[in-house]
PDB file of C-alpha atoms in Angstrom:
ATOM      1  CA  UNK S  12       0.000   0.000   0.000  1.00 77.00           C
ATOM      2  CA  UNK S  13       0.857   3.655  -0.096  1.00 85.00           C
ATOM      3  CA  UNK S  14       2.854   5.449   2.580  1.00 92.00           C
ATOM      4  CA  UNK S  15       3.828   9.087   3.071  1.00 95.00           C
ATOM      5  CA  UNK S  16       6.670  10.430   5.197  1.00 96.00           C
ATOM      6  CA  UNK S  17       7.091  14.088   5.999  1.00 95.00           C
ATOM      7  CA  UNK S  18       9.497  16.004   8.160  1.00 89.00           C
ATOM      8  CA  UNK S  19       8.586  16.287  11.797  1.00 87.00           C
ATOM      9  CA  UNK S  20       7.921  19.659  13.307  1.00 86.00           C
ATOM     10  CA  UNK S  21       7.472  22.033  14.690  1.00 95.00           C
ATOM     11  CA  UNK S  22       9.097  24.283  12.160  1.00 96.00           C
ATOM     12  CA  UNK S  23       9.570  27.775  13.556  1.00 97.00           C
ATOM     13  CA  UNK S  24      10.372  30.620  11.168  1.00 97.00           C
ATOM     14  CA  UNK S  25      10.422  34.381  11.222  1.00 97.00           C
ATOM     15  CA  UNK S  26       8.064  36.265   8.944  1.00 97.00           C
ATOM     16  CA  UNK S  27       9.338  36.519   5.342  1.00 96.00           C
ATOM     17  CA  UNK S  28      11.632  33.515   5.743  1.00 97.00           C
ATOM     18  CA  UNK S  29      11.806  30.739   3.129  1.00 97.00           C
ATOM     19  CA  UNK S  30       9.860  27.575   3.886  1.00 97.00           C
ATOM     20  CA  UNK S  31      10.530  23.987   2.859  1.00 97.00           C
ATOM     21  CA  UNK S  32       8.619  21.020   4.238  1.00 97.00           C
ATOM     22  CA  UNK S  33       9.897  17.707   2.923  1.00 97.00           C
ATOM     23  CA  UNK S  34       7.581  14.924   1.818  1.00 97.00           C
ATOM     24  CA  UNK S  35       8.395  11.556   0.274  1.00 97.00           C
ATOM     25  CA  UNK S  36       6.026   8.798  -0.743  1.00 95.00           C
ATOM     26  CA  UNK S  37       5.903   5.148  -1.684  1.00 93.00           C
ATOM     27  CA  UNK S  38       3.110   3.894  -3.875  1.00 88.00           C
ATOM     28  CA  UNK S  39       2.074   1.304  -6.377  1.00 82.00           C
ATOM     29  CA  UNK S  40       0.861   2.781  -9.606  1.00 81.00           C
ATOM     30  CA  UNK S  41       0.706   6.501 -10.215  1.00 83.00           C
ATOM     31  CA  UNK S  42      -0.826   8.393  -7.318  1.00 90.00           C
ATOM     32  CA  UNK S  43      -1.906  11.984  -7.245  1.00 92.00           C
ATOM     33  CA  UNK S  44      -0.157  14.000  -4.532  1.00 95.00           C
ATOM     34  CA  UNK S  45      -1.644  16.632  -2.254  1.00 96.00           C
ATOM     35  CA  UNK S  46      -0.834  19.143   0.409  1.00 97.00           C
ATOM     36  CA  UNK S  47      -3.609  19.843   2.891  1.00 97.00           C
ATOM     37  CA  UNK S  48      -3.512  22.551   5.569  1.00 97.00           C
ATOM     38  CA  UNK S  49      -5.253  22.574   8.932  1.00 94.00           C
ATOM     39  CA  UNK S  50      -5.619  25.927  10.640  1.00 92.00           C
ATOM     40  CA  UNK S  51      -6.324  25.956  14.387  1.00 86.00           C
ATOM     41  CA  UNK S  52      -9.880  24.870  15.109  1.00 81.00           C
ATOM     42  CA  UNK S  53     -10.692  24.215  11.466  1.00 85.00           C
ATOM     43  CA  UNK S  54     -10.979  21.226   9.155  1.00 86.00           C
ATOM     44  CA  UNK S  55      -8.503  20.133   6.517  1.00 93.00           C
ATOM     45  CA  UNK S  56      -8.350  22.308   3.427  1.00 94.00           C
ATOM     46  CA  UNK S  57      -6.730  21.383   0.156  1.00 95.00           C
ATOM     47  CA  UNK S  58      -3.755  23.659  -0.449  1.00 97.00           C
ATOM     48  CA  UNK S  59      -2.485  22.266  -3.752  1.00 97.00           C
ATOM     49  CA  UNK S  60      -2.229  19.089  -5.760  1.00 95.00           C
ATOM     50  CA  UNK S  61      -0.332  17.462  -8.634  1.00 95.00           C
ATOM     51  CA  UNK S  62      -1.619  14.549 -10.649  1.00 92.00           C
ATOM     52  CA  UNK S  63       1.415  13.350 -12.602  1.00 91.00           C
ATOM     53  CA  UNK S  64       5.204  13.449 -12.685  1.00 93.00           C
ATOM     54  CA  UNK S  65       6.766  16.897 -13.146  1.00 95.00           C
ATOM     55  CA  UNK S  66       3.454  18.651 -12.460  1.00 95.00           C
ATOM     56  CA  UNK S  67       3.760  21.684 -10.203  1.00 97.00           C
ATOM     57  CA  UNK S  68       0.902  22.529  -7.879  1.00 96.00           C
ATOM     58  CA  UNK S  69       0.646  26.070  -6.571  1.00 97.00           C
ATOM     59  CA  UNK S  70      -1.682  28.156  -4.430  1.00 97.00           C
ATOM     60  CA  UNK S  71      -1.371  31.184  -2.121  1.00 95.00           C
ATOM     61  CA  UNK S  72       2.366  31.446  -2.824  1.00 97.00           C
ATOM     62  CA  UNK S  73       2.989  27.785  -1.952  1.00 98.00           C
ATOM     63  CA  UNK S  74       4.439  25.400  -4.545  1.00 98.00           C
ATOM     64  CA  UNK S  75       5.260  21.697  -4.780  1.00 98.00           C
ATOM     65  CA  UNK S  76       6.600  19.672  -7.710  1.00 97.00           C
ATOM     66  CA  UNK S  77       5.812  15.988  -8.261  1.00 96.00           C
ATOM     67  CA  UNK S  78       9.235  14.322  -8.566  1.00 96.00           C
ATOM     68  CA  UNK S  79       8.890  10.712  -9.613  1.00 93.00           C
ATOM     69  CA  UNK S  80      12.638  10.058  -9.708  1.00 93.00           C
ATOM     70  CA  UNK S  81      13.034  11.003  -6.038  1.00 94.00           C
ATOM     71  CA  UNK S  82       9.447  10.091  -5.009  1.00 95.00           C
ATOM     72  CA  UNK S  83       9.110  13.501  -3.417  1.00 96.00           C
ATOM     73  CA  UNK S  84       6.616  16.353  -3.225  1.00 97.00           C
ATOM     74  CA  UNK S  85       8.293  19.021  -1.095  1.00 98.00           C
ATOM     75  CA  UNK S  86       6.276  22.096  -0.128  1.00 98.00           C
ATOM     76  CA  UNK S  87       7.934  25.506  -0.548  1.00 98.00           C
ATOM     77  CA  UNK S  88       7.063  29.154  -0.043  1.00 98.00           C
ATOM     78  CA  UNK S  89       9.378  32.034  -0.654  1.00 96.00           C
ATOM     79  CA  UNK S  90       8.163  34.343   2.108  1.00 96.00           C
ATOM     80  CA  UNK S  91       5.974  33.060   4.932  1.00 97.00           C
ATOM     81  CA  UNK S  92       3.500  35.152   6.883  1.00 97.00           C
ATOM     82  CA  UNK S  93       2.185  34.827  10.421  1.00 96.00           C
ATOM     83  CA  UNK S  94      -1.137  33.758   8.913  1.00 95.00           C
ATOM     84  CA  UNK S  95       0.561  30.677   7.414  1.00 97.00           C
ATOM     85  CA  UNK S  96       0.931  29.184  10.895  1.00 96.00           C
ATOM     86  CA  UNK S  97      -0.888  25.857  10.713  1.00 96.00           C
ATOM     87  CA  UNK S  98      -0.336  22.107  10.394  1.00 96.00           C
ATOM     88  CA  UNK S  99       0.525  20.897   6.892  1.00 97.00           C
ATOM     89  CA  UNK S 100      -0.206  17.367   5.694  1.00 97.00           C
ATOM     90  CA  UNK S 101       1.223  15.658   2.636  1.00 97.00           C
ATOM     91  CA  UNK S 102      -0.966  12.934   1.118  1.00 95.00           C
ATOM     92  CA  UNK S 103      -1.181  10.522  -1.787  1.00 94.00           C
ATOM     93  CA  UNK S 104      -4.171   8.687  -3.186  1.00 90.00           C
ATOM     94  CA  UNK S 105      -4.714   5.339  -4.816  1.00 83.00           C
ATOM     95  CA  UNK S 106      -6.815   4.260  -7.744  1.00 77.00           C
ATOM     96  CA  UNK S 107      -9.919   4.316  -5.559  1.00 81.00           C
ATOM     97  CA  UNK S 108      -9.178   7.876  -4.414  1.00 84.00           C
ATOM     98  CA  UNK S 109      -8.454   6.840  -0.821  1.00 86.00           C
ATOM     99  CA  UNK S 110      -5.950   9.199   0.794  1.00 91.00           C
ATOM    100  CA  UNK S 111      -2.870   8.202   2.778  1.00 93.00           C
ATOM    101  CA  UNK S 112      -1.551  11.052   4.921  1.00 95.00           C
ATOM    102  CA  UNK S 113       1.812  11.832   6.401  1.00 96.00           C
ATOM    103  CA  UNK S 114       2.057  12.635  10.080  1.00 95.00           C
ATOM    104  CA  UNK S 115       1.761  16.387   9.633  1.00 96.00           C
ATOM    105  CA  UNK S 116       4.217  19.247  10.167  1.00 97.00           C
ATOM    106  CA  UNK S 117       3.349  22.155  12.425  1.00 96.00           C
ATOM    107  CA  UNK S 118       4.564  25.513  11.136  1.00 97.00           C
ATOM    108  CA  UNK S 119       4.865  28.469  13.493  1.00 96.00           C
ATOM    109  CA  UNK S 120       5.695  31.852  11.995  1.00 97.00           C
ATOM    110  CA  UNK S 121       6.824  34.599  14.347  1.00 96.00           C
ATOM    111  CA  UNK S 122       6.413  38.293  13.548  1.00 94.00           C
TER     112      UNK S 122
ATOM    113  CA  UNK Q   4     -21.891  26.051  -1.912  1.00 65.00           C
ATOM    114  CA  UNK Q   5     -22.353  24.448   1.500  1.00 81.00           C
ATOM    115  CA  UNK Q   6     -19.452  22.367   2.755  1.00 92.00           C
ATOM    116  CA  UNK Q   7     -19.369  19.029   4.551  1.00 95.00           C
ATOM    117  CA  UNK Q   8     -21.385  19.276   7.762  1.00 96.00           C
ATOM    118  CA  UNK Q   9     -20.586  17.225  10.848  1.00 96.00           C
ATOM    119  CA  UNK Q  10     -22.148  17.012  14.266  1.00 96.00           C
ATOM    120  CA  UNK Q  11     -21.590  17.141  17.115  1.00 96.00           C
ATOM    121  CA  UNK Q  12     -18.362  19.174  17.214  1.00 95.00           C
ATOM    122  CA  UNK Q  13     -17.352  17.747  20.570  1.00 96.00           C
ATOM    123  CA  UNK Q  14     -18.323  14.682  22.561  1.00 97.00           C
ATOM    124  CA  UNK Q  15     -17.125  13.409  25.920  1.00 98.00           C
ATOM    125  CA  UNK Q  16     -18.088   9.913  27.022  1.00 97.00           C
ATOM    126  CA  UNK Q  17     -16.889   7.276  29.432  1.00 97.00           C
ATOM    127  CA  UNK Q  18     -15.291   4.068  28.246  1.00 96.00           C
ATOM    128  CA  UNK Q  19     -17.737   1.310  27.341  1.00 96.00           C
ATOM    129  CA  UNK Q  20     -20.405   3.855  26.384  1.00 97.00           C
ATOM    130  CA  UNK Q  21     -21.633   4.203  22.822  1.00 97.00           C
ATOM    131  CA  UNK Q  22     -21.466   7.278  20.588  1.00 97.00           C
ATOM    132  CA  UNK Q  23     -22.603   8.256  17.113  1.00 97.00           C
ATOM    133  CA  UNK Q  24     -21.359  10.892  14.690  1.00 97.00           C
ATOM    134  CA  UNK Q  25     -23.291  12.344  11.785  1.00 97.00           C
ATOM    135  CA  UNK Q  26     -22.089  13.644   8.433  1.00 97.00           C
ATOM    136  CA  UNK Q  27     -23.871  15.437   5.603  1.00 97.00           C
ATOM    137  CA  UNK Q  28     -21.672  15.596   2.476  1.00 96.00           C
ATOM    138  CA  UNK Q  29     -21.625  18.242  -0.199  1.00 95.00           C
ATOM    139  CA  UNK Q  30     -24.724  17.970  -2.363  1.00 94.00           C
ATOM    140  CA  UNK Q  31     -24.205  15.690  -5.339  1.00 93.00           C
ATOM    141  CA  UNK Q  32     -21.085  14.008  -3.995  1.00 95.00           C
ATOM    142  CA  UNK Q  33     -21.320  10.265  -4.503  1.00 95.00           C
ATOM    143  CA  UNK Q  34     -18.300   9.274  -2.432  1.00 95.00           C
ATOM    144  CA  UNK Q  35     -18.077   9.685   1.328  1.00 97.00           C
ATOM    145  CA  UNK Q  36     -15.162   8.914   3.635  1.00 97.00           C
ATOM    146  CA  UNK Q  37     -14.645   8.658   7.384  1.00 97.00           C
ATOM    147  CA  UNK Q  38     -11.160   9.267   8.802  1.00 97.00           C
ATOM    148  CA  UNK Q  39      -9.798   8.982  12.335  1.00 97.00           C
ATOM    149  CA  UNK Q  40      -7.180  11.543  13.373  1.00 95.00           C
ATOM    150  CA  UNK Q  41      -5.395  10.792  16.635  1.00 95.00           C
ATOM    151  CA  UNK Q  42      -3.706  13.791  18.233  1.00 91.00           C
ATOM    152  CA  UNK Q  43      -0.357  14.516  16.614  1.00 89.00           C
ATOM    153  CA  UNK Q  44      -0.932  12.142  13.682  1.00 91.00           C
ATOM    154  CA  UNK Q  45      -2.272  12.348  10.165  1.00 93.00           C
ATOM    155  CA  UNK Q  46      -5.807  11.205   9.391  1.00 95.00           C
ATOM    156  CA  UNK Q  47      -6.308   7.497   8.784  1.00 95.00           C
ATOM    157  CA  UNK Q  48      -9.082   6.243   6.513  1.00 95.00           C
ATOM    158  CA  UNK Q  49     -11.683   4.100   8.243  1.00 97.00           C
ATOM    159  CA  UNK Q  50     -14.284   3.543   5.527  1.00 96.00           C
ATOM    160  CA  UNK Q  51     -15.252   4.681   2.043  1.00 95.00           C
ATOM    161  CA  UNK Q  52     -18.791   4.689   0.620  1.00 96.00           C
ATOM    162  CA  UNK Q  53     -19.861   5.013  -2.975  1.00 94.00           C
ATOM    163  CA  UNK Q  54     -23.509   6.121  -2.879  1.00 93.00           C
ATOM    164  CA  UNK Q  55     -25.030   3.777  -0.285  1.00 89.00           C
ATOM    165  CA  UNK Q  56     -22.526   0.926  -0.698  1.00 93.00           C
ATOM    166  CA  UNK Q  57     -19.300   0.250   1.185  1.00 94.00           C
ATOM    167  CA  UNK Q  58     -16.246   0.272  -1.095  1.00 94.00           C
ATOM    168  CA  UNK Q  59     -13.532  -0.256   1.488  1.00 93.00           C
ATOM    169  CA  UNK Q  60     -13.756  -0.835   5.243  1.00 94.00           C
ATOM    170  CA  UNK Q  61     -10.517  -2.743   5.689  1.00 92.00           C
ATOM    171  CA  UNK Q  62      -9.244  -0.307   8.348  1.00 93.00           C
ATOM    172  CA  UNK Q  63     -12.503  -0.178  10.324  1.00 95.00           C
ATOM    173  CA  UNK Q  64     -12.365  -2.036  13.690  1.00 93.00           C
ATOM    174  CA  UNK Q  65     -15.562  -3.896  13.015  1.00 93.00           C
ATOM    175  CA  UNK Q  66     -15.876  -5.363  16.486  1.00 95.00           C
ATOM    176  CA  UNK Q  67     -16.800  -1.922  17.807  1.00 97.00           C
ATOM    177  CA  UNK Q  68     -17.168   0.487  14.874  1.00 97.00           C
ATOM    178  CA  UNK Q  69     -20.015   0.549  12.379  1.00 97.00           C
ATOM    179  CA  UNK Q  70     -21.038   2.992   9.679  1.00 97.00           C
ATOM    180  CA  UNK Q  71     -23.941   3.361   7.314  1.00 96.00           C
ATOM    181  CA  UNK Q  72     -25.110   5.579   4.490  1.00 95.00           C
ATOM    182  CA  UNK Q  73     -28.569   4.199   3.933  1.00 83.00           C
ATOM    183  CA  UNK Q  74     -29.942   6.646   1.355  1.00 88.00           C
ATOM    184  CA  UNK Q  75     -26.646   7.495  -0.255  1.00 87.00           C
ATOM    185  CA  UNK Q  76     -26.479  10.961   1.293  1.00 93.00           C
ATOM    186  CA  UNK Q  77     -26.016  11.373   5.068  1.00 96.00           C
ATOM    187  CA  UNK Q  78     -23.822   8.976   6.977  1.00 97.00           C
ATOM    188  CA  UNK Q  79     -23.500   7.875  10.591  1.00 97.00           C
ATOM    189  CA  UNK Q  80     -20.422   6.423  12.280  1.00 98.00           C
ATOM    190  CA  UNK Q  81     -20.976   4.575  15.551  1.00 98.00           C
ATOM    191  CA  UNK Q  82     -18.650   3.278  18.228  1.00 97.00           C
ATOM    192  CA  UNK Q  83     -19.972   0.703  20.683  1.00 97.00           C
ATOM    193  CA  UNK Q  84     -18.429   0.190  23.186  1.00 96.00           C
ATOM    194  CA  UNK Q  85     -15.839   2.961  23.201  1.00 96.00           C
ATOM    195  CA  UNK Q  86     -12.301   2.471  24.434  1.00 97.00           C
ATOM    196  CA  UNK Q  87      -9.802   5.026  25.714  1.00 97.00           C
ATOM    197  CA  UNK Q  88      -7.763   4.692  22.513  1.00 96.00           C
ATOM    198  CA  UNK Q  89     -10.764   5.846  20.448  1.00 97.00           C
ATOM    199  CA  UNK Q  90     -10.134   9.405  21.640  1.00 98.00           C
ATOM    200  CA  UNK Q  91      -9.523  11.269  18.385  1.00 97.00           C
ATOM    201  CA  UNK Q  92     -11.041  13.649  15.866  1.00 96.00           C
ATOM    202  CA  UNK Q  93     -13.365  11.898  13.434  1.00 97.00           C
ATOM    203  CA  UNK Q  94     -13.348  13.557  10.043  1.00 97.00           C
ATOM    204  CA  UNK Q  95     -15.876  13.128   7.290  1.00 97.00           C
ATOM    205  CA  UNK Q  96     -14.986  13.949   3.691  1.00 96.00           C
ATOM    206  CA  UNK Q  97     -16.774  13.760   0.369  1.00 96.00           C
ATOM    207  CA  UNK Q  98     -15.832  13.851  -3.290  1.00 94.00           C
ATOM    208  CA  UNK Q  99     -17.766  13.988  -6.519  1.00 93.00           C
ATOM    209  CA  UNK Q 100     -16.743  10.442  -7.380  1.00 90.00           C
ATOM    210  CA  UNK Q 101     -14.049   7.820  -6.778  1.00 86.00           C
ATOM    211  CA  UNK Q 102     -11.821   8.707  -9.713  1.00 81.00           C
ATOM    212  CA  UNK Q 103      -8.285   9.558  -8.682  1.00 74.00           C
ATOM    213  CA  UNK Q 104      -8.562  13.165  -9.811  1.00 76.00           C
ATOM    214  CA  UNK Q 105     -11.475  14.003  -7.509  1.00 84.00           C
ATOM    215  CA  UNK Q 106     -10.699  16.329  -4.624  1.00 90.00           C
ATOM    216  CA  UNK Q 107     -11.871  15.350  -1.152  1.00 93.00           C
ATOM    217  CA  UNK Q 108     -13.521  18.088   0.891  1.00 94.00           C
ATOM    218  CA  UNK Q 109     -13.397  17.732   4.653  1.00 95.00           C
ATOM    219  CA  UNK Q 110     -15.760  18.702   7.419  1.00 95.00           C
ATOM    220  CA  UNK Q 111     -14.571  20.365  10.633  1.00 93.00           C
ATOM    221  CA  UNK Q 112     -14.637  17.044  12.467  1.00 95.00           C
ATOM    222  CA  UNK Q 113     -15.999  15.683  15.743  1.00 96.00           C
ATOM    223  CA  UNK Q 114     -13.561  15.642  18.633  1.00 96.00           C
ATOM    224  CA  UNK Q 115     -14.198  12.601  20.840  1.00 98.00           C
ATOM    225  CA  UNK Q 116     -12.776  12.258  24.323  1.00 97.00           C
ATOM    226  CA  UNK Q 117     -13.182   8.893  26.032  1.00 97.00           C
ATOM    227  CA  UNK Q 118     -12.597   9.032  29.790  1.00 96.00           C
TER     228      UNK Q 118
END
C-alpha cells in the first residue's frame, strides 16, 4: 500500500523567511499528490495538488513539484507570513481515491 | 456552496459507552469517507462509501465500529463500546466520485474524548 513520510515539526520561522517542508512517498501505480492545511480549530483544506510526474501545484504562494525520480513532493514558499501558521499534511491517493496522509508538520511563523 | 457538515463538534463519554457521529456531504457528492485523526498524527481512513454501498472498510475495527449511508447521502459512524484509545477527531470527507482526480472536501470534524 501507499505510505507518506514528511518532516517532523514544529518548524519555527520568522516572517518573510523561506519555507521547505519535505515529503516523500511510496506507492504502487501513479498516485496523485496533495498538500492539505489545517488551521487551528478548522478542518482540513486542500492547499495544492499534482496529478502526474513533473506537475507543479501552486496556491497562495505555496508550490510543490511531483518528482517521480526522487518520489518527493516538497512544499515551498518564498516568504511566509504569520497567517501561514498551521499544520501541513502531505498525502497521496490510490486508484480508488483513498488518501494516505503523512504525520503532519506544524509551522509556526513569528512576527 | 455548503461544505461538509458534521455534528456534534465535541463529545465526551466514558469508556464502554456508545457514541454516534453524523455527516452530511456536499450535495451531489457520490463518495463519502470517514477518517480517524489521533492527536499529533495524520488522518487514517476508516471507511469509504460510494452512494449507499461500502467500497472499502478494511481499516474499520468492526468489532466496535459501524457505519452506514442508507440513502446514499447522510452517513452515521458509531462506536460501541468505546475504548480510551478511540479518543480522536473523526473527520468526514466527500468527493464527486471515486476517480483519482477528484478532490476530497473535509468537514470540521468531531472531537471525541473517552474518559
